[in-house]
Short mmCIF file of C-alpha atoms in Angstrom, two decimals:
data_model
loop_
_atom_site.label_atom_id
_atom_site.label_comp_id
_atom_site.label_asym_id
_atom_site.label_seq_id
_atom_site.Cartn_x
_atom_site.Cartn_y
_atom_site.Cartn_z
CA MET A 47 80.10 94.18 16.82
CA SER A 48 82.75 95.88 18.98
CA THR A 49 85.27 98.57 19.12
CA VAL A 50 88.87 97.66 19.61
CA THR A 51 91.38 99.85 21.34
CA LEU A 52 95.08 99.34 21.72
CA LYS A 53 96.72 101.68 24.25
CA ASN A 54 100.57 101.93 24.13
CA LEU A 55 101.16 98.30 23.47
CA VAL A 56 104.80 97.09 23.89
CA LYS A 57 106.25 93.73 23.10
CA ASP A 58 109.65 92.88 24.58
CA TYR A 59 111.22 89.42 24.21
CA PRO A 60 113.55 87.81 26.76
CA ASN A 61 116.69 88.44 24.55
CA GLY A 62 115.98 92.15 24.86
CA PHE A 63 114.48 92.65 21.42
CA ARG A 64 111.58 95.12 21.25
CA ALA A 65 109.10 94.14 18.55
CA ILE A 66 106.39 96.69 19.28
CA THR A 67 106.86 100.13 20.72
CA ASP A 68 103.75 102.11 22.20
CA LEU A 69 101.27 100.92 19.53
CA SER A 70 97.96 102.79 19.98
CA LEU A 71 95.06 102.31 17.56
CA HIS A 72 91.25 102.38 17.82
CA LEU A 73 88.98 100.50 15.51
CA ASP A 74 85.37 101.67 15.36
CA ASP A 75 82.43 99.18 15.30
CA GLY A 76 82.42 97.32 11.90
CA GLU A 77 85.64 98.98 10.68
CA PHE A 78 88.10 97.31 8.47
CA LEU A 79 91.63 98.49 9.43
CA VAL A 80 94.75 97.21 7.73
CA LEU A 81 98.15 97.20 9.37
CA VAL A 82 100.76 97.24 6.73
CA GLY A 83 104.59 97.27 6.69
CA PRO A 84 107.62 95.49 5.43
CA SER A 85 108.74 91.99 6.44
CA GLY A 86 109.83 91.82 10.05
CA CYS A 87 108.30 95.10 11.07
CA GLY A 88 106.16 93.67 13.83
CA LYS A 89 102.79 93.67 12.28
CA SER A 90 102.11 89.87 12.78
CA THR A 91 103.36 90.25 16.39
CA ALA A 92 100.75 92.95 16.96
CA LEU A 93 97.98 90.78 15.62
CA ARG A 94 99.19 87.83 17.84
CA MET A 95 99.04 90.05 20.81
CA ILE A 96 95.47 90.89 20.08
CA ALA A 97 94.66 87.25 19.59
CA GLY A 98 96.33 86.34 22.92
CA LEU A 99 98.91 84.24 21.21
CA GLU A 100 101.65 86.65 22.37
CA ASP A 101 101.82 88.16 25.79
CA ILE A 102 101.64 91.97 26.28
CA THR A 103 104.69 93.34 27.90
CA SER A 104 102.86 96.58 28.74
CA GLY A 105 99.96 98.55 27.57
CA ASP A 106 96.33 97.79 27.37
CA LEU A 107 93.92 95.92 25.08
CA TYR A 108 90.22 96.57 25.03
CA VAL A 109 87.37 95.11 23.03
CA GLY A 110 84.45 97.39 23.94
CA ASP A 111 84.90 98.11 27.61
CA ARG A 112 86.52 94.79 28.39
CA ARG A 113 90.24 94.48 29.14
CA LEU A 114 91.66 91.51 27.50
CA ASN A 115 95.32 91.53 28.55
CA ASP A 116 95.04 88.50 30.79
CA VAL A 117 92.08 86.75 29.12
CA ALA A 118 92.77 83.40 27.41
CA PRO A 119 92.69 83.36 23.62
CA LYS A 120 89.65 81.03 23.54
CA ASP A 121 87.61 83.49 25.62
CA ARG A 122 88.45 86.57 23.55
CA ASP A 123 85.52 86.29 21.04
CA MET A 124 87.87 86.58 17.99
CA ALA A 125 88.19 84.58 14.87
CA MET A 126 91.46 84.29 13.02
CA VAL A 127 92.14 83.59 9.43
CA PHE A 128 95.66 82.34 8.63
CA GLN A 129 97.64 82.60 5.34
CA ASN A 130 98.03 78.77 5.35
CA TYR A 131 94.28 78.13 5.58
CA ALA A 132 94.74 75.74 8.54
CA LEU A 133 92.09 73.26 7.14
CA TYR A 134 91.52 69.79 8.30
CA PRO A 135 92.37 67.60 5.22
CA GLN A 136 90.31 64.57 6.42
CA MET A 137 87.15 66.65 6.73
CA THR A 138 84.82 68.02 4.01
CA VAL A 139 84.23 71.72 3.53
CA ALA A 140 80.95 71.48 5.49
CA GLU A 141 82.72 69.68 8.39
CA ASN A 142 85.60 72.17 8.33
CA ILE A 143 83.29 75.18 8.47
CA ALA A 144 81.23 73.59 11.15
CA PHE A 145 84.12 72.56 13.43
CA PRO A 146 84.05 75.51 15.81
CA LEU A 147 80.24 75.04 16.27
CA LYS A 148 80.89 71.41 17.06
CA LEU A 149 83.40 72.29 19.70
CA ARG A 150 80.84 74.61 21.27
CA ARG A 151 78.28 71.77 21.16
CA VAL A 152 75.85 73.78 19.04
CA PRO A 153 72.98 71.35 18.04
CA LYS A 154 73.35 69.62 14.67
CA ALA A 155 70.38 71.22 13.03
CA GLU A 156 71.66 74.77 13.99
CA ARG A 157 75.09 73.84 12.80
CA THR A 158 73.80 72.80 9.42
CA ALA A 159 71.76 75.93 9.00
CA GLN A 160 74.76 78.16 9.87
CA VAL A 161 77.10 76.21 7.51
CA LEU A 162 74.63 76.58 4.69
CA GLN A 163 74.19 80.34 5.36
CA ALA A 164 78.06 80.85 5.44
CA ALA A 165 78.44 78.67 2.29
CA GLU A 166 75.94 80.85 0.36
CA ILE A 167 77.65 84.06 1.36
CA LEU A 168 81.12 82.62 0.26
CA GLU A 169 79.70 80.86 -2.90
CA LEU A 170 80.85 77.34 -1.54
CA THR A 171 77.36 75.69 -1.77
CA GLU A 172 78.48 73.42 -4.49
CA GLN A 173 81.69 72.43 -2.67
CA LEU A 174 80.37 71.42 0.78
CA ASP A 175 80.82 67.69 0.16
CA LYS A 176 84.47 68.08 -1.14
CA LYS A 177 87.68 67.91 0.78
CA PRO A 178 90.28 70.60 0.87
CA ALA A 179 92.66 68.70 -1.54
CA HIS A 180 90.08 68.97 -4.26
CA LEU A 181 89.64 72.88 -3.94
CA SER A 182 91.54 75.71 -5.47
CA GLY A 183 93.56 78.00 -3.30
CA GLY A 184 90.81 80.73 -3.41
CA GLN A 185 88.24 78.09 -2.41
CA ARG A 186 90.45 76.87 0.57
CA GLN A 187 90.73 80.59 1.80
CA ARG A 188 86.90 80.90 1.48
CA VAL A 189 86.48 77.82 3.66
CA ALA A 190 88.81 79.28 6.30
CA MET A 191 86.66 82.42 6.26
CA GLY A 192 83.49 80.29 6.53
CA ARG A 193 84.94 78.75 9.68
CA ALA A 194 85.48 82.27 11.02
CA ILE A 195 82.10 83.59 9.98
CA VAL A 196 79.96 80.90 11.83
CA ARG A 197 81.53 81.80 15.08
CA HIS A 198 79.89 85.36 14.91
CA PRO A 199 82.95 86.90 16.58
CA ALA A 200 83.36 90.37 17.94
CA LEU A 201 86.47 90.75 15.79
CA PHE A 202 88.01 89.14 12.72
CA LEU A 203 91.77 88.78 12.70
CA MET A 204 93.47 88.13 9.30
CA ASP A 205 97.08 87.40 9.18
CA GLU A 206 98.24 87.77 5.40
CA PRO A 207 95.46 85.56 4.15
CA LEU A 208 96.13 86.17 0.44
CA SER A 209 99.90 85.59 0.46
CA ASN A 210 99.71 81.97 -0.85
CA LEU A 211 97.47 82.83 -3.75
CA ASP A 212 98.46 83.71 -7.38
CA ALA A 213 98.23 87.27 -8.59
CA LYS A 214 94.85 86.82 -10.28
CA LEU A 215 93.25 85.07 -7.34
CA ARG A 216 94.64 87.78 -5.01
CA VAL A 217 92.82 90.44 -6.96
CA GLN A 218 89.54 88.58 -6.82
CA MET A 219 89.87 87.58 -3.16
CA ARG A 220 90.67 91.22 -2.16
CA ALA A 221 87.30 92.26 -3.48
CA ASP A 222 85.60 89.33 -2.13
CA ILE A 223 86.98 89.72 1.49
CA ALA A 224 86.14 93.37 1.54
CA GLY A 225 82.66 92.75 0.28
CA ILE A 226 81.89 90.00 2.77
CA GLN A 227 83.24 92.13 5.55
CA ARG A 228 81.00 95.05 4.70
CA GLU A 229 78.03 92.67 4.30
CA LEU A 230 78.66 91.12 7.96
CA GLY A 231 79.74 94.36 9.45
CA VAL A 232 82.27 92.59 11.77
CA THR A 233 85.26 94.72 13.00
CA THR A 234 88.28 93.44 11.19
CA PHE A 235 92.07 93.85 11.93
CA TYR A 236 93.89 92.73 8.66
CA VAL A 237 97.79 92.42 8.49
CA THR A 238 99.69 92.44 5.18
CA HIS A 239 103.00 93.49 3.70
CA ASP A 240 101.26 94.25 0.39
CA GLN A 241 100.47 97.91 0.22
CA VAL A 242 98.14 97.32 -2.78
CA GLU A 243 96.01 95.15 -0.53
CA ALA A 244 96.08 97.73 2.18
CA MET A 245 95.07 100.63 -0.06
CA THR A 246 92.24 98.72 -1.81
CA MET A 247 90.63 96.92 1.17
CA GLY A 248 90.94 99.11 4.30
CA ASP A 249 88.66 101.79 5.57
CA ARG A 250 91.81 103.05 7.15
CA VAL A 251 95.39 102.02 6.83
CA ALA A 252 97.96 101.95 9.48
CA VAL A 253 101.70 101.81 8.33
CA ILE A 254 104.20 100.35 10.89
CA LYS A 255 107.98 100.25 10.65
CA ASP A 256 110.30 98.59 13.18
CA GLY A 257 107.50 98.19 15.54
CA VAL A 258 106.67 101.73 15.53
CA LEU A 259 103.34 103.18 14.02
CA GLN A 260 104.20 105.67 11.22
CA GLN A 261 100.78 106.92 10.15
CA VAL A 262 97.12 105.91 10.31
CA ASP A 263 94.42 107.47 8.06
CA THR A 264 92.30 106.74 5.06
CA PRO A 265 93.99 105.34 2.05
CA GLU A 266 93.47 108.57 0.01
CA SER A 267 95.02 110.66 2.89
CA ILE A 268 98.02 108.38 3.45
CA TYR A 269 98.71 108.41 -0.35
CA GLY A 270 98.17 112.08 -0.91
CA SER A 271 99.69 113.35 2.36
CA PRO A 272 102.27 111.00 3.74
CA ASP A 273 103.80 112.09 7.13
CA ASN A 274 107.32 111.00 6.38
CA VAL A 275 109.65 109.67 3.74
CA PHE A 276 109.06 106.12 4.67
CA VAL A 277 105.37 106.20 4.27
CA ALA A 278 105.73 108.14 1.03
CA ALA A 279 107.92 105.48 -0.46
CA PHE A 280 106.11 102.49 1.04
CA ILE A 281 102.70 103.48 -0.12
CA GLY A 282 102.30 103.65 -3.95
CA SER A 283 103.38 101.35 -6.80
CA PRO A 284 105.63 102.30 -8.52
CA SER A 285 107.10 104.02 -5.50
CA MET A 286 107.39 107.73 -5.01
CA ASN A 287 110.65 109.17 -6.49
CA LEU A 288 112.71 110.73 -3.70
CA PHE A 289 115.70 113.02 -4.22
CA GLU A 290 117.81 115.46 -2.25
CA ALA A 291 117.38 118.96 -3.63
CA SER A 292 117.98 122.50 -2.58
CA LEU A 293 115.40 125.26 -2.49
CA THR A 294 116.17 128.80 -3.42
CA GLY A 295 114.17 131.89 -3.98
CA SER A 296 112.90 132.66 -7.44
CA ASP A 297 113.39 135.94 -9.37
CA GLU A 298 109.84 135.66 -10.59
CA PRO A 299 107.38 138.34 -9.42
CA ASP A 300 105.01 135.75 -8.09
CA GLY A 301 107.44 134.95 -5.27
CA GLY A 302 107.68 131.12 -6.00
CA TYR A 303 110.85 129.02 -5.36
CA SER A 304 113.32 127.30 -7.63
CA LEU A 305 114.27 123.68 -6.86
CA ALA A 306 117.73 122.55 -7.85
CA LEU A 307 117.35 118.77 -8.67
CA GLY A 308 120.79 117.43 -9.67
CA ASP A 309 122.17 119.71 -12.53
CA GLN A 310 118.50 120.91 -13.43
CA ARG A 311 116.20 123.47 -11.96
CA LEU A 312 112.47 123.19 -11.48
CA ALA A 313 110.06 125.94 -10.50
CA VAL A 314 107.90 125.53 -7.42
CA PRO A 315 104.64 127.23 -7.98
CA ALA A 316 103.53 130.07 -5.81
CA GLU A 317 100.42 128.20 -4.79
CA VAL A 318 102.53 125.34 -3.35
CA VAL A 319 104.49 127.82 -1.26
CA ALA A 320 101.31 129.33 -0.04
CA ASP A 321 100.00 125.97 1.12
CA ARG A 322 103.28 125.43 2.82
CA PRO A 323 104.55 128.70 4.34
CA SER A 324 107.03 126.75 6.44
CA LEU A 325 108.96 126.05 3.18
CA ALA A 326 110.33 129.56 3.56
CA SER A 327 112.55 128.52 6.43
CA TYR A 328 114.28 125.98 4.16
CA GLU A 329 115.38 128.50 1.53
CA GLY A 330 119.01 127.90 0.74
CA ARG A 331 118.87 124.53 2.62
CA PRO A 332 118.73 121.00 1.35
CA VAL A 333 115.34 119.28 1.46
CA VAL A 334 114.00 115.95 0.20
CA VAL A 335 111.59 116.29 -2.71
CA GLY A 336 109.00 113.51 -3.69
CA ILE A 337 107.47 113.20 -7.01
CA ARG A 338 104.93 110.44 -7.77
CA PRO A 339 105.34 108.67 -11.16
CA GLU A 340 101.76 109.70 -12.33
CA HIS A 341 102.74 113.30 -11.87
CA LEU A 342 105.37 113.00 -14.65
CA GLU A 343 104.32 113.04 -18.23
CA ASP A 344 105.96 113.01 -21.73
CA ALA A 345 106.18 116.64 -22.81
CA SER A 346 105.37 115.62 -26.37
CA VAL A 347 101.93 114.23 -25.33
CA ALA A 348 101.08 117.24 -23.27
CA PRO A 349 102.87 120.28 -24.77
CA ASP A 350 100.83 122.90 -23.04
CA HIS A 351 102.84 122.95 -19.74
CA PRO A 352 105.02 125.57 -18.10
CA ASP A 353 108.54 125.29 -19.43
CA ASP A 354 110.15 125.83 -16.09
CA GLN A 355 108.40 122.73 -14.72
CA ARG A 356 110.18 120.33 -17.09
CA LEU A 357 113.09 118.01 -16.77
CA ASP A 358 115.42 116.75 -19.53
CA ALA A 359 115.93 113.00 -19.53
CA THR A 360 117.30 110.06 -21.44
CA VAL A 361 115.17 106.91 -21.50
CA ASP A 362 116.83 103.92 -19.84
CA VAL A 363 113.96 101.49 -19.71
CA ARG A 364 110.39 101.46 -21.16
CA GLU A 365 107.64 99.21 -19.89
CA ALA A 366 104.44 99.19 -22.08
CA LEU A 367 101.62 98.11 -19.89
CA GLY A 368 98.71 98.78 -22.33
CA ALA A 369 96.86 101.48 -20.46
CA GLU A 370 100.07 103.26 -19.55
CA THR A 371 103.77 103.15 -20.03
CA LEU A 372 106.33 103.20 -17.33
CA VAL A 373 109.49 104.96 -18.28
CA HIS A 374 112.70 104.84 -16.19
CA PHE A 375 115.40 107.53 -16.60
CA ASN A 376 118.30 108.86 -14.47
CA LEU A 377 118.58 112.22 -12.88
CA ASN A 378 121.93 113.61 -11.80
CA ALA A 379 120.52 113.91 -8.23
CA GLN A 380 121.02 112.02 -5.08
CA SER A 381 118.30 109.41 -4.38
CA VAL A 382 117.12 109.09 -0.79
CA ASP A 383 116.93 105.91 1.10
CA SER A 384 113.40 105.61 2.52
CA GLY A 385 114.31 103.13 5.19
CA ASP A 386 112.37 100.27 3.62
CA PRO A 387 114.33 97.04 4.27
CA ASP A 388 112.58 95.28 1.38
CA ALA A 389 113.81 97.84 -1.17
CA LEU A 390 116.38 96.77 -3.57
CA ASP A 391 119.89 97.85 -2.65
CA ASP A 392 120.92 98.12 -6.15
CA LEU A 393 118.37 100.79 -6.88
CA ARG A 394 119.42 103.01 -3.90
CA ASP A 395 121.52 106.17 -4.52
CA THR A 396 121.36 105.68 -8.28
CA GLY A 397 119.29 108.83 -9.20
CA ARG A 398 116.69 106.48 -10.94
CA CYS A 399 113.40 108.12 -11.64
CA THR A 400 110.21 106.47 -12.68
CA ALA A 401 107.47 108.13 -14.71
CA ARG A 402 103.94 106.86 -15.44
CA PHE A 403 103.42 108.13 -18.94
CA SER A 404 100.18 107.79 -20.93
CA ALA A 405 99.96 105.00 -23.46
CA SER A 406 100.18 107.46 -26.30
CA SER A 407 103.79 108.45 -25.38
CA GLN A 408 106.17 107.17 -28.08
CA ALA A 409 109.26 107.56 -25.92
CA ARG A 410 111.76 104.74 -26.54
CA VAL A 411 114.96 103.40 -25.05
CA SER A 412 117.89 105.97 -25.60
CA ASP A 413 115.53 108.84 -26.63
CA GLN A 414 116.29 112.12 -25.21
CA ILE A 415 112.92 113.57 -23.95
CA ARG A 416 111.41 116.33 -21.96
CA VAL A 417 109.24 115.36 -18.96
CA ASN A 418 106.53 117.50 -17.54
CA VAL A 419 106.47 117.82 -13.81
CA ASP A 420 103.18 118.74 -12.07
CA GLY A 421 104.62 121.21 -9.61
CA ARG A 422 101.40 121.37 -7.71
CA LYS A 423 101.86 117.83 -6.61
CA LEU A 424 105.45 117.94 -5.18
CA HIS A 425 106.04 116.61 -1.77
CA PHE A 426 108.70 118.11 0.50
CA PHE A 427 110.42 116.54 3.55
CA ASP A 428 112.97 117.70 5.92
CA ARG A 429 116.25 116.10 5.08
CA GLN A 430 117.29 115.37 8.66
CA THR A 431 114.05 114.10 10.18
CA HIS A 432 112.42 112.87 7.00
CA LEU A 433 109.17 114.39 8.22
CA ALA A 434 106.82 116.08 5.87
CA ILE A 435 107.07 119.86 5.60
CA ARG A 436 103.60 121.15 5.93
CA GLY A 437 101.81 124.20 7.19
#
């Protein structure tokens, strides 16, 4: 096992395009770190720089105490798993797994033993004599992982390895890859555009946008305390609702604030203000307010809720998902563009709000309803910088 350190990595191309800007990360021994971001944000470029498939314009890359900037890819002691499996169709599963060992002239008996061990870990023992064409997508990805495992590398590099699988297989393989990584204890750098993969697999998650690192932390911390509007919207499904609002002092004796959200007002509990004393400097000024869908509930289901923390709405769309119901409605408020290039243009600036109601909600399309807002869970961001308002 090894630590991995990226110090101020920069990647410039001859045409002047900068793909990566001052990327600094540290992976501990055995850590599973996921780099996540929208399409074209530079995450695969970062992985290829670590692998040695892209030159580093400036900055330093270390594995342990060894600087690797000028080390050839084959000498970096890394194993890469690609999204397209990269298996040899004419070889059996056993031959594909054993191929890197054969290149290193490992004796046949030892090769066989390592292949059997990897196959047992990956539940491929019954498939060893088959060729890739006769395997499912999930099995092919396991073979690709087996080929990486037998190398006993210092670092696993995984580039969107699940993107070619269907939804059900992706869920299964997410759990399998995370479990295998924990069992082997190999430091792993995993790249994906799927924030659900990132949140469910990584010990830590690093969010990148336009080649610039936005935040790195545990999945729980990134979800509960995003550093900026982009991270807030990108992490979470459905996405956080983000609106422009204005903050004014409340007439209530508890010293709370009132939030003007479109043509409605919402009380901000005093405890929220106490946790964010810097909010006081935004009184009378516009802010960005974020509300997670799960912090909105049908008032008819939960009637015991402060009346000044409710919104009136008309249901536009209802999605019954069994365990929960997603309800979409429109607020007369300005939506905020998070800067995610993958977001749908026709949903920007519409005032659309998504709520995750409990399954017992009977709200139907065109119903006029009241929506409880958990005021303790509101997120606030500076309208100009889009940075979180904290402390």
